[in-house]
C-alpha atoms as one frame of an Amber mdcrd trajectory, in Angstrom:
protein
 100.679 136.725 113.637 100.016 134.453 116.677  97.507 131.877 116.006  96.853
 130.628 119.629  94.057 131.866 121.589  94.784 135.013 124.031  95.672 133.594
 127.419  95.997 129.975 127.120  98.198 128.394 129.267 100.978 125.736 127.855
  99.834 122.125 126.982 100.679 120.333 129.700  99.030 122.804 132.411  95.663
 123.035 130.197  95.670 119.044 130.047  96.028 118.754 133.561  92.700 119.947
 134.100  90.772 119.051 130.876  91.811 114.895 131.770  90.240 115.260 134.981
  86.704 115.935 133.119  85.168 112.278 132.865  82.464 113.593 130.891  84.924
 115.220 128.426  86.590 112.297 128.055  83.710 110.002 127.464  82.438 112.006
 124.868  85.748 112.313 123.063  86.369 108.597 123.650  82.955 107.697 122.072
  83.079 110.398 119.299  86.536 109.487 118.106  86.312 105.840 118.127  83.372
 105.946 116.242  84.559 108.159 113.257  88.184 106.287 113.335  86.451 102.922
 112.650  84.160 104.297 109.829  86.990 105.905 108.457  88.991 102.196 108.241
  86.153 100.578 106.601  85.952 103.879 103.902  89.783 103.440 103.573  89.428
  99.309 102.738  86.964  99.623 100.147  89.669 101.083  97.754  92.589  98.723
  96.670  94.477 101.906  95.468  94.412 104.124  98.596  98.000 103.670  99.206
  98.898 104.925  95.799  96.298 107.898  95.916  98.002 108.669  99.429 101.569
 109.136  97.331  99.934 110.881  94.964  98.526 113.379  97.135 101.744 113.998
  98.883 103.381 114.227  95.468 101.146 116.731  94.129 101.511 118.885  97.647
 105.183 119.020  97.144 105.307 119.799  93.755 103.062 122.409  94.372 104.858
 123.762  97.751 108.125 123.791  95.510 106.505 126.328  93.173 104.085 127.848
  95.323 104.812 131.191  93.617 104.186 129.868  90.219 100.787 128.710  91.108
  99.669 131.565  93.308 100.308 134.219  90.587  98.472 131.945  88.026  95.584
 131.608  90.398  95.451 135.393  90.581  95.770 135.874  86.886  92.491 133.594
  86.587  90.511 134.901  89.542  90.671 138.625  88.004  90.195 137.367  84.610
  86.825 135.882  86.230  85.364 138.874  87.482  87.242 138.334  91.050  89.552
 140.343  92.964  92.388 139.569  94.487  93.718 140.562  98.078  97.500 139.474
  99.248  97.680 139.565 103.289 101.055 138.896 105.165  99.063 138.469 108.422
  96.424 138.368 110.375  96.213 141.854 110.950  96.328 143.036 107.238  93.904
 140.123 106.495  91.426 141.517 109.137  91.760 144.819 108.254  91.254 143.900
 104.201  87.899 142.100 105.272  86.630 144.761 107.820  86.968 147.181 105.029
  85.232 145.333 102.061  82.287 144.590 104.585  82.067 148.531 105.472  82.247
 149.195 101.899  78.985 147.149 101.474  77.253 148.892 104.075  75.998 145.680
 106.057  76.501 144.937 109.735  76.042 141.701 109.698  77.606 138.328 107.611
  77.072 134.921 107.376  80.028 132.642 107.204  81.054 128.906 106.309  84.372
 126.680 106.204  86.315 129.278 108.553  89.199 127.873 110.046  91.408 130.143
 108.344  89.166 133.289 110.091  89.520 131.488 113.223  93.389 131.617 112.912
  93.309 135.290 112.263  90.749 136.365 115.094  88.345 137.537 111.973  84.971
 137.257 114.266  86.509 139.489 117.103  87.930 141.923 114.619  84.594 142.720
 113.046  82.960 142.636 116.356  85.228 145.621 117.362  84.420 147.392 113.962
  80.160 146.371 115.074  79.830 143.937 112.432  78.084 140.563 113.808  79.529
 137.479 112.030  77.256 134.246 112.257  78.695 130.859 112.352  76.196 128.390
 109.883  78.189 124.985 110.289  76.063 123.444 112.852  79.256 122.455 115.190
  80.390 126.130 114.849  77.070 127.251 115.669  76.817 125.038 118.954  80.168
 126.849 119.929  79.773 130.504 118.957  76.125 130.041 120.882  77.931 128.537
 123.775  80.583 131.275 124.147  82.879 128.353 123.512  85.989 127.697 121.428
  86.066 124.722 118.621  87.987 121.657 120.012  87.958 119.281 116.815  88.967
 120.268 113.046  86.011 118.229 111.085  83.623 118.237 114.443  84.259 121.566
 116.608  81.292 120.588 119.048  82.871 117.314 119.661  83.317 118.071 123.474
  79.439 118.294 123.488  76.672 115.845 124.479  73.237 116.152 122.818  71.783
 117.283 126.213  74.324 119.888 126.465  73.723 121.031 122.936  69.772 121.289
 123.524  70.401 123.579 126.781  72.483 125.553 124.574  70.022 126.283 121.620
  67.202 126.797 124.353  69.092 129.192 126.251  71.112 131.135 123.140  69.500
 131.194 120.164  66.732 134.135 120.957  69.730 136.169 121.535  71.131 135.738
 118.098  68.025 135.511 116.082  64.910 133.114 115.991  65.012 131.122 118.865
  64.212 127.602 119.441  61.415 125.910 119.754  59.487 125.723 122.865  59.805
 121.770 124.518  62.861 121.009 122.311  64.329 117.384 122.973  67.551 116.206
 122.665  67.473 113.862 119.451  69.602 114.870 116.303  66.488 115.447 114.330
  64.783 117.953 116.751  68.321 119.712 117.340  68.947 119.808 113.189  65.673
 121.183 112.921  66.196 123.901 115.115  69.506 124.812 113.721  67.866 124.500
 110.600  65.193 127.498 111.312  67.673 129.464 112.945  69.903 129.691 109.932
  67.386 129.922 107.355  66.386 133.457 108.615  70.125 134.629 108.901  70.844
 133.121 105.021  67.835 134.989 103.464  68.685 138.337 105.276  72.598 138.044
 104.611  73.809 140.312 102.105  77.850 139.175 102.669  78.943 135.945 103.027
  82.513 135.046 103.911  83.856 131.467 103.698  86.948 129.882 103.356  87.989
 126.872 100.893  89.318 123.242 100.834  90.955 123.878  97.672  91.891 126.631
  95.003  92.473 125.306  91.491  95.398 127.502  89.708  94.500 126.957  86.112
  91.206 128.191  86.188  91.089 130.301  89.581  88.243 127.975  90.679  87.562
 127.717  94.670  86.437 124.886  96.532  84.271 124.432  99.208  83.043 120.258
 100.245  80.491 119.808 103.161  77.963 117.919 104.542  75.082 120.303 105.490
  74.100 122.405 102.729  75.055 125.629 104.439  77.780 126.115 102.369  75.865
 126.259  99.251  73.748 128.941 100.787  76.432 131.352 101.951  78.423 131.008
  99.093  75.404 131.609  96.441  72.666 133.697  98.336  74.538 136.754  99.027
  75.666 139.562  97.139  78.953 139.745  98.129  81.116 137.034  98.596  84.758
 137.185 100.408  86.849 133.711 100.889  89.625 134.211 103.002  92.178 131.391
 102.338  95.635 129.817 103.271  98.189 130.078 100.327  98.953 126.434 100.697
  95.268 125.841  99.513  96.254 125.774  96.223  96.424 123.167  93.530  97.627
 123.379  89.979  95.167 121.698  87.559  91.629 120.036  88.115  93.291 116.556
  87.141  95.013 117.202  90.421  92.064 118.225  92.302  90.128 115.093  91.586
  92.904 112.919  93.575  92.291 115.146  96.803  88.408 115.160  96.274  88.856
 110.729  96.608  91.200 111.487  99.859  89.293 113.870 101.874  86.115 112.499
 102.447  87.147 109.199 103.349  89.577 110.318 105.774  87.662 113.162 107.503
  83.734 111.940 107.557  84.265 108.044 106.189  82.225 108.990 103.330  82.754
 108.086  99.313  82.058 111.506  98.323  80.534 114.752  99.814  77.210 115.639
 100.079  77.878 119.112  98.991  80.802 120.043  96.672  80.528 123.537  95.404
  82.965 125.476  93.011  82.863 128.967  92.204  84.981 130.759  89.443  85.294
 134.598  89.871  81.571 136.331  89.420  78.765 136.302  86.827  75.605 138.508
  86.573  72.533 136.721  87.522  74.435 134.029  88.988  75.529 133.869  92.842
  77.219 136.800  94.380  77.815 139.620  92.195  81.046 140.598  93.881  84.181
 138.319  95.012  87.356 138.734  96.727  89.841 136.406  97.571  92.015 137.057
 100.513  95.343 135.036 100.105  96.578 134.682 103.878 100.555 134.114 104.638
 100.496 134.482 108.304 103.579 132.584 108.597 103.147 129.979 105.827 106.214
 131.068 103.792 108.215 130.910 107.013 107.011 127.252 107.577 107.892 126.637
 103.493 111.385 127.753 104.325 111.883 125.159 106.878 112.962 121.812 104.670
 111.743 119.512 107.812 108.539 121.608 108.911 107.453 121.987 105.219 105.580
 119.061 104.638 102.937 120.149 107.332 101.912 122.755 104.645 100.250 119.563
 102.931  97.577 119.331 105.352  94.140 119.257 103.798  92.401 119.353 107.347
  90.469 115.981 107.340  91.271 115.302 111.239  92.190 111.850 110.835  95.053
 112.276 112.752  92.705 113.811 115.823  90.902 110.593 115.676  93.747 108.362
 116.483  95.791 110.221 118.654  95.710 108.924 122.211  97.020 112.150 123.621
  94.586 114.453 121.816  91.411 111.785 122.800  92.248 112.332 126.454  93.301
 115.851 126.794  90.679 117.369 124.119  91.179 120.094 121.811  90.856 123.070
 123.978  94.204 122.052 125.632  95.961 122.740 122.468  95.068 126.545 122.883
  94.836 127.177 119.153  92.078 126.628 116.207  94.056 123.663 114.937  94.067
 120.973 117.885  95.510 117.866 118.134  98.908 116.074 115.940  98.706 118.599
 113.252  97.901 121.425 115.562 101.145 120.541 117.757 103.373 120.945 114.782
 101.140 123.601 112.331 100.900 126.073 115.391 104.346 126.225 116.599 105.367
 126.722 112.953 103.115 129.494 112.232 103.968 131.522 115.683 107.663 130.372
 115.221 107.839 129.098 118.785 107.227 132.615 120.250 104.939 131.654 123.506
 105.321 129.119 126.113 102.520 127.791 124.872 104.251 127.120 121.521 106.946
 125.523 123.034 105.095 123.147 124.865 102.732 121.812 121.845 105.712 119.672
 119.936 105.657 117.703 123.285 102.015 116.977 123.446 102.394 113.604 121.733
 103.831 110.308 122.466 105.224 110.013 118.903 103.613 106.495 118.543 102.944
 107.142 114.812  99.788 106.660 114.547  98.958 109.971 113.200 101.208 109.316
 110.283  99.884 105.897 109.371  96.313 107.476 108.624  97.562 111.024 107.191
  95.900 110.666 103.707  98.787 113.016 102.461 101.527 111.238 104.220 102.535
 114.039 106.645 105.285 112.354 108.505 104.176 114.108 112.184 106.754 112.202
 114.432 109.646 113.816 112.527 108.322 117.114 112.340 107.575 116.584 116.438
 111.148 115.698 117.062 112.131 118.402 114.733 110.342 120.939 116.538 111.512
 119.649 119.990 115.028 120.066 118.899 114.638 123.727 117.872 112.850 123.988
 121.456 115.577 122.877 123.460 118.556 124.041 121.182 117.291 126.958 119.465
 118.685 127.619 116.216 118.267 129.767 112.894 114.678 129.745 111.702 112.756
 132.045 109.070 110.656 134.457 110.707 108.568 137.130 108.643 110.700 136.275
 105.528 113.991 137.287 107.548 116.302 134.465 108.857 116.562 134.967 112.643
 118.391 133.075 115.396 116.102 132.105 118.369 116.961 131.508 121.521 116.127
 127.984 123.591 113.214 128.218 125.058 113.158 128.308 129.152 112.758 125.352
 131.339 114.746 123.186 129.304 118.440 123.188 130.368 118.417 119.744 132.102
 117.323 118.376 128.525 119.606 120.371 126.616 122.434 118.899 129.147 120.814
 115.113 128.934 121.164 115.679 124.742 124.503 116.881 124.896 126.053 114.516
 126.841 124.331 111.797 124.945 125.629 112.922 121.736 128.967 113.285 123.058
 128.898 109.440 124.712 127.455 108.277 121.416 130.477 109.722 119.501 133.092
 108.385 121.584 132.770 104.223 121.516 135.101 103.607 124.352 133.242 105.910
 126.647 129.680 104.419 125.195 131.045 100.810 125.770 132.419 102.160 129.344
 128.989 103.353 130.582 126.889 100.319 128.984 129.282  98.000 131.130 128.557
 100.009 134.318 124.794  99.996 133.496 124.803  96.589 133.463 126.824  95.815
 136.503 124.628  98.403 138.530 121.183  97.567 137.546 120.089  96.062 140.788
 120.420  99.477 142.085 118.021 100.748 139.691 114.842 101.675 141.714 111.274
 100.789 140.284 109.958 104.852 140.903 112.427 107.460 139.803 112.903 110.158
 142.047 112.270 114.121 141.263 110.914 115.070 138.153 111.140 111.184 136.655
 108.377 110.462 139.009 105.978 111.311 136.751 106.923 109.089 134.235 107.285
 106.071 136.742 103.871 106.959 138.081 102.043 105.093 135.480 104.811 102.804
 133.839 107.598 100.257 135.260 111.006 101.466 134.996 112.905  99.327 132.211
 114.952  96.400 133.574 118.500  96.881 132.341 119.668  93.847 130.659 123.017
  92.084 132.218 124.945  92.560 129.094 125.113  95.263 125.966 124.179  94.120
 122.596 127.522  95.293 121.692 128.998  92.774 124.303 125.995  89.750 123.322
 127.312  90.461 119.749 130.841  90.041 120.467 130.345  86.880 122.670 127.913
  85.224 120.021 129.447  85.843 116.852 133.240  86.112 117.379 135.252  83.134
 116.171 136.053  80.862 119.265 139.953  80.914 120.148 141.904  77.821 118.945
 139.198  76.337 116.307 138.090  79.305 114.232 134.489  78.447 114.918 131.695
  80.834 115.640 130.101  80.300 118.928 126.688  79.942 117.466 123.675  77.367
 118.294 123.848  74.581 115.975 120.886  76.003 113.911 123.169  78.788 113.191
 121.341  81.501 115.088 123.021  83.064 118.233 121.509  82.299 121.725 119.739
  86.004 122.676 120.964  87.729 125.829 120.499  85.896 128.832 119.748  82.727
 127.408 120.354  78.651 128.099 124.224  79.242 126.767 125.055  82.393 129.402
 128.011  82.212 131.243 127.472  79.265 134.001 126.921  80.072 137.569 125.201
  83.508 136.665 121.710  83.904 138.244 121.062  87.267 136.446 117.875  87.973
 135.107 117.628  90.144 131.866
């Protein structure tokens, strides 16, 4: 089931290395700031953006509540249109199905487009083990594949590479995969795009099998939808004789009318475009028009387990726009590779652990790969409350509890290394449940505030290396409220300033003789 890359260390360890890479941080800063600024302008053009966002969230929630019904409707529609539907419970089953389908064609090469789900299940590696070569055709995916690299962004997988690095990769590696790069290749975008076009055109014209994902699946008609900007999707979806689409079950929408909402939300949130240059739709197979054989592999791989989590299920609304990555301060500094998964950034920090059921040290660390600033929630076009899910998953990591794993309710143990945090949370829970203990603690902290060091010792030093220790106020809010709002003895009047508002803690009406600072 695992969607994480093999051998990846926990996020803090991986991020410690990546944050020291100044070139990587420069590439990320430039790219993410450019994309998010353009997105803000595109979104501002629509006066009803908030309403569209709400509609998108509601459509997704309604679909997820009745997911079984819509998936069965989708299967019936695809079958009626001449396609074949396969159900894959996990990565191993999906890989076995796709490998078998390719072998049945007698081909040993395939071209691919929109392949995040296939990255999740490790399809390229499974095909390679079976002697089948899979060629990525998205420009950024091509760069990653030629460079023996991993994607680091949902929308721009090669965002961590600059033009000079891409030129070097093309010049050194293209010839091993097919048509070599032109002699004297420069690093201008036009030259790089032309080199990729010539290289890929050869693949498109020779390939008999195409493998795709899909952005959406329309249940009422059995139609699949791919939106893209380069035209490679159109080539992969129409030229091969056999088309195999591997799609997560959460990508279904009930009707074409529902699809219209997402075709407005997705391009503005991802590429800052009013609409995608290429929107390809196909329904089953038709003689003389596109592939003669169409297979749809519906992938679960932990999605129904996620659906069973009342807090975490909102993650399945995601339409893979990547807006959350472009505003995340943690992603901007650490980069996508530190997340150890095809799904980096804030959405990856909540999606990967749920699909994996917090099975590894990496999964347990990802919910902490966030400052909880909330910027990801503000830009999400389907209103996924990512900070809420992060806190929910942190609780699971620290406390353990009952979760659904492979359809069975299972009790998971707390992750290792969180004993101190668990003890602190239990102490805080007990203290907040006993007002007298809370009041005593607040007063003790106020009286001992001069003893609070500017730098914390031990593990706390990592926190104070980059920030000041918060000052402890001279009195708690509870005591300030009682002092300023309680009627004065004898006259029944409230001790408030003449304009009717109480003086703030530490203000001019503090007790005389006190030289304490708040």
